[in-house]
CSV table of C-alpha atoms in Angstrom, one decimal:
chain,number,residue,atom,x,y,z
A,1,MET,CA,78.7,84.0,85.1
A,2,PRO,CA,78.1,87.6,86.1
A,3,ASN,CA,80.7,90.3,85.4
A,4,PHE,CA,81.2,93.9,86.2
A,5,LYS,CA,81.2,95.5,82.7
A,6,THR,CA,79.3,98.7,82.4
A,7,THR,CA,79.0,101.6,80.0
A,8,ILE,CA,79.4,105.2,81.1
A,9,LEU,CA,79.3,108.5,79.3
A,10,ILE,CA,82.6,110.5,79.2
A,11,GLU,CA,82.2,113.8,77.5
A,12,GLY,CA,79.1,112.5,75.8
A,13,GLN,CA,80.8,109.4,74.4
A,14,PRO,CA,80.0,105.8,75.7
A,15,VAL,CA,82.9,104.1,77.3
A,16,THR,CA,82.9,100.4,78.4
A,17,THR,CA,84.5,100.0,81.7
A,18,LEU,CA,84.1,98.2,85.1
A,19,LYS,CA,81.6,99.4,87.6
A,20,ASP,CA,82.6,100.1,91.2
A,21,ILE,CA,82.0,97.2,93.6
A,22,LEU,CA,80.4,98.8,96.7
A,23,PRO,CA,78.0,97.6,99.4
A,24,GLU,CA,74.7,99.2,100.2
A,25,ILE,CA,75.1,102.4,102.2
A,26,GLY,CA,75.2,101.6,105.9
A,27,LYS,CA,76.7,98.1,105.4
A,28,PRO,CA,80.2,97.6,106.9
A,29,LEU,CA,83.1,98.3,104.6
A,30,ASP,CA,86.4,97.2,106.1
A,31,ILE,CA,88.5,97.9,103.0
A,32,LEU,CA,88.0,100.2,100.1
A,33,PHE,CA,90.5,99.4,97.4
A,34,ILE,CA,91.4,102.3,95.2
A,35,ALA,CA,93.0,101.4,91.9
A,36,LYS,CA,94.2,103.6,89.1
A,37,THR,CA,92.1,102.6,86.1
A,38,PRO,CA,90.6,99.4,84.7
A,39,ALA,CA,93.0,97.6,82.3
A,40,LEU,CA,91.7,96.9,78.8
A,41,GLY,CA,92.1,93.1,79.3
A,42,SER,CA,90.2,93.3,82.6
A,43,VAL,CA,87.3,95.1,80.9
A,44,GLU,CA,87.2,92.5,78.2
A,45,VAL,CA,86.9,89.7,80.7
A,46,GLY,CA,84.5,91.8,82.9
A,47,HIS,CA,86.6,91.4,86.1
A,48,TYR,CA,89.2,93.5,87.9
A,49,PHE,CA,92.9,92.8,87.8
A,50,GLN,CA,93.1,90.1,85.2
A,51,GLY,CA,96.7,90.7,84.0
A,52,ARG,CA,99.9,89.4,85.5
A,53,GLN,CA,100.3,92.3,88.0
A,54,GLY,CA,96.6,91.9,88.9
A,55,ALA,CA,97.1,88.2,89.6
A,56,ALA,CA,100.0,89.1,91.9
A,57,PHE,CA,97.7,91.5,93.8
A,58,TRP,CA,94.9,88.9,94.2
A,59,ASN,CA,97.5,86.2,95.2
A,60,LYS,CA,99.0,88.3,98.0
A,61,LEU,CA,95.5,89.0,99.4
A,62,LYS,CA,94.7,85.3,99.3
A,63,ASN,CA,98.1,84.1,100.5
A,64,TYR,CA,97.9,86.4,103.6
A,65,GLY,CA,94.4,85.3,104.4
A,66,ILE,CA,93.0,88.7,103.8
A,67,LEU,CA,90.6,87.7,101.0
A,68,LYS,CA,88.6,84.5,101.3
A,69,ILE,CA,87.1,83.3,98.0
A,70,ARG,CA,84.6,80.7,97.0
A,71,PRO,CA,85.7,78.0,94.5
A,72,ASN,CA,85.1,78.7,90.8
A,73,THR,CA,84.7,82.4,91.2
A,74,PHE,CA,86.7,85.5,90.2
A,75,GLU,CA,88.3,87.2,93.1
A,76,ASP,CA,86.3,90.4,92.7
A,77,GLU,CA,83.1,88.4,93.0
A,78,ASN,CA,84.0,87.8,96.6
A,79,LEU,CA,84.8,91.3,97.7
A,80,LEU,CA,81.4,92.3,99.2
A,81,GLU,CA,81.0,89.2,101.3
A,82,ASN,CA,84.5,90.0,102.8
A,83,ASN,CA,83.3,93.5,103.6
A,84,PHE,CA,85.5,95.0,100.9
A,85,GLY,CA,84.8,97.4,98.0
A,86,LEU,CA,86.8,98.5,95.0
A,87,THR,CA,86.8,101.6,92.8
A,88,ASP,CA,89.2,103.4,90.4
A,89,ILE,CA,90.4,107.0,90.5
A,90,VAL,CA,89.9,107.1,86.7
A,91,LYS,CA,87.2,105.0,85.1
A,92,VAL,CA,88.4,105.2,81.5
A,93,PRO,CA,90.3,101.9,80.8
A,94,ARG,CA,93.8,101.9,79.5
A,95,ASN,CA,96.8,99.6,79.3
A,96,TYR,CA,99.7,99.5,81.8
A,97,GLY,CA,102.0,102.4,81.3
A,98,ASN,CA,99.3,104.7,79.8
A,99,GLU,CA,99.0,107.1,82.7
A,100,PRO,CA,95.8,109.2,83.3
A,101,SER,CA,96.3,113.0,82.9
A,102,ASP,CA,96.2,115.4,85.8
A,103,ASP,CA,92.8,116.6,84.7
A,104,GLU,CA,91.5,113.0,84.8
A,105,TYR,CA,92.9,112.6,88.3
A,106,ARG,CA,91.3,115.9,89.4
A,107,ALA,CA,88.0,114.7,88.1
A,108,GLY,CA,88.3,111.4,90.0
A,109,ILE,CA,89.5,112.9,93.3
A,110,ASP,CA,86.1,114.4,94.3
A,111,ARG,CA,84.4,111.1,93.5
A,112,ILE,CA,86.9,109.2,95.6
A,113,LEU,CA,86.7,111.6,98.6
A,114,SER,CA,82.9,111.5,98.3
A,115,THR,CA,82.9,107.7,98.2
A,116,THR,CA,85.1,107.4,101.3
A,117,LYS,CA,83.0,109.9,103.2
A,118,LYS,CA,79.8,108.0,102.2
A,119,TYR,CA,81.0,104.5,103.1
A,120,SER,CA,83.4,105.3,106.0
A,121,PRO,CA,85.7,102.3,105.3
A,122,LYS,CA,87.9,101.1,108.1
A,123,VAL,CA,90.9,101.2,105.7
A,124,ILE,CA,91.5,102.8,102.3
A,125,VAL,CA,93.9,100.7,100.4
A,126,PHE,CA,95.6,102.3,97.5
A,127,VAL,CA,96.6,99.5,95.1
A,128,TYR,CA,99.3,101.7,93.6
A,129,LYS,CA,101.5,104.1,95.6
A,130,GLY,CA,101.6,106.6,92.6
A,131,VAL,CA,97.9,107.1,92.8
A,132,LEU,CA,98.0,108.2,96.4
A,133,ASP,CA,101.0,110.4,95.8
A,134,LYS,CA,99.2,112.0,92.8
A,135,ILE,CA,96.1,112.7,95.0
A,136,LEU,CA,98.3,114.2,97.7
A,137,GLN,CA,99.8,116.5,95.1
A,138,LEU,CA,96.7,117.5,93.2
A,139,ALA,CA,94.1,117.6,96.0
A,140,PHE,CA,96.1,118.7,99.0
A,141,ASP,CA,99.1,120.5,97.4
A,142,LEU,CA,101.5,118.1,99.2
A,143,GLU,CA,104.8,117.1,97.6
A,144,LEU,CA,104.9,114.1,99.9
A,145,SER,CA,105.9,110.5,99.1
A,146,SER,CA,103.7,108.0,100.8
A,147,ASN,CA,105.0,104.8,102.4
A,148,TYR,CA,104.1,101.2,101.6
A,149,GLY,CA,101.9,99.9,104.4
A,150,PHE,CA,100.0,102.3,106.8
A,151,ASN,CA,100.4,106.0,106.5
A,152,GLU,CA,99.2,107.3,109.9
A,153,GLU,CA,99.9,110.9,109.1
A,154,LEU,CA,97.2,110.8,106.3
A,155,GLU,CA,94.3,109.5,108.4
A,156,ALA,CA,92.9,112.9,109.2
A,157,ARG,CA,92.8,113.9,105.5
A,158,PHE,CA,90.9,110.8,104.5
A,159,GLN,CA,88.9,110.1,107.7
A,160,SER,CA,90.1,106.5,107.5
A,161,LYS,CA,93.3,104.6,107.9
A,162,VAL,CA,95.4,104.8,104.8
A,163,PHE,CA,97.4,101.9,103.4
A,164,VAL,CA,99.6,101.6,100.3
A,165,PHE,CA,99.6,98.0,98.9
A,166,PRO,CA,103.1,96.6,98.4
A,167,MET,CA,102.8,95.4,94.8
A,168,PRO,CA,105.4,93.1,93.4
A,169,GLY,CA,108.1,94.9,91.4
A,170,THR,CA,108.0,98.0,93.5
A,171,PRO,CA,110.8,99.3,95.7
A,172,CYS,CA,109.4,97.6,98.7
A,173,SER,CA,111.4,94.8,100.2
A,174,THR,CA,109.9,91.3,100.8
A,175,LYS,CA,110.2,91.9,104.5
A,176,GLN,CA,108.5,95.3,104.4
A,177,SER,CA,105.7,93.8,102.3
A,178,GLU,CA,105.3,90.9,104.7
A,179,ILE,CA,105.1,93.2,107.7
A,180,ALA,CA,102.6,95.6,106.0
A,181,LEU,CA,100.3,92.8,104.9
A,182,ILE,CA,100.3,91.1,108.3
A,183,GLU,CA,99.5,94.5,109.9
A,184,LEU,CA,96.6,95.0,107.4
A,185,LYS,CA,95.2,91.5,108.2
A,186,LYS,CA,95.5,92.1,111.9
A,187,LEU,CA,93.6,95.4,111.7
A,188,ILE,CA,90.9,94.0,109.5
A,189,PHE,CA,90.3,90.9,111.6
A,190,GLN,CA,90.9,92.2,115.1
A,191,ASN,CA,87.1,92.5,115.8
A,192,ARG,CA,86.1,89.3,113.9
A,193,THR,CA,86.1,85.9,115.6
A,194,ASN,CA,86.9,83.8,112.5
A,195,ILE,CA,90.5,84.7,111.5
């Protein structure tokens, strides 16, 4: 079974991580998911979001009918055929609670902004609110707290719609989460015939 493990060089040292999942340039990209960093357990398996919190992320996407998956596959193997992509702000893997440094964020911001410009996704979905808030602070000098769901005031900065994913365990109510995910699905499927 294929996986997304890859080795990159960071300051001349090889680092095993997960490669970005992106379509060929010019192919449609409805959602670009931006995560923080691959988890060590996910890198070991070779697939994104393999921990408890990651399972909750995949389950929400599936339960709301946003991500359709083939049987006997990992969820990330189905992203491209759903017109979705995935990348991280920082590619060096780490465990939950081990936050990237501001310098690591700064190094990743240009790559993220370049990726969004190159692929022009319909929606940029930040898997973690803190990642977007850190980008706003470091790249745009904004002490702004983003909202779960769509953040219309940020569209001009990213040249795409901007959405913060309502992860379980965050200060986002069940009702807010439900409304946000229904709005995301509606936007993604509004021009598709097979909802």
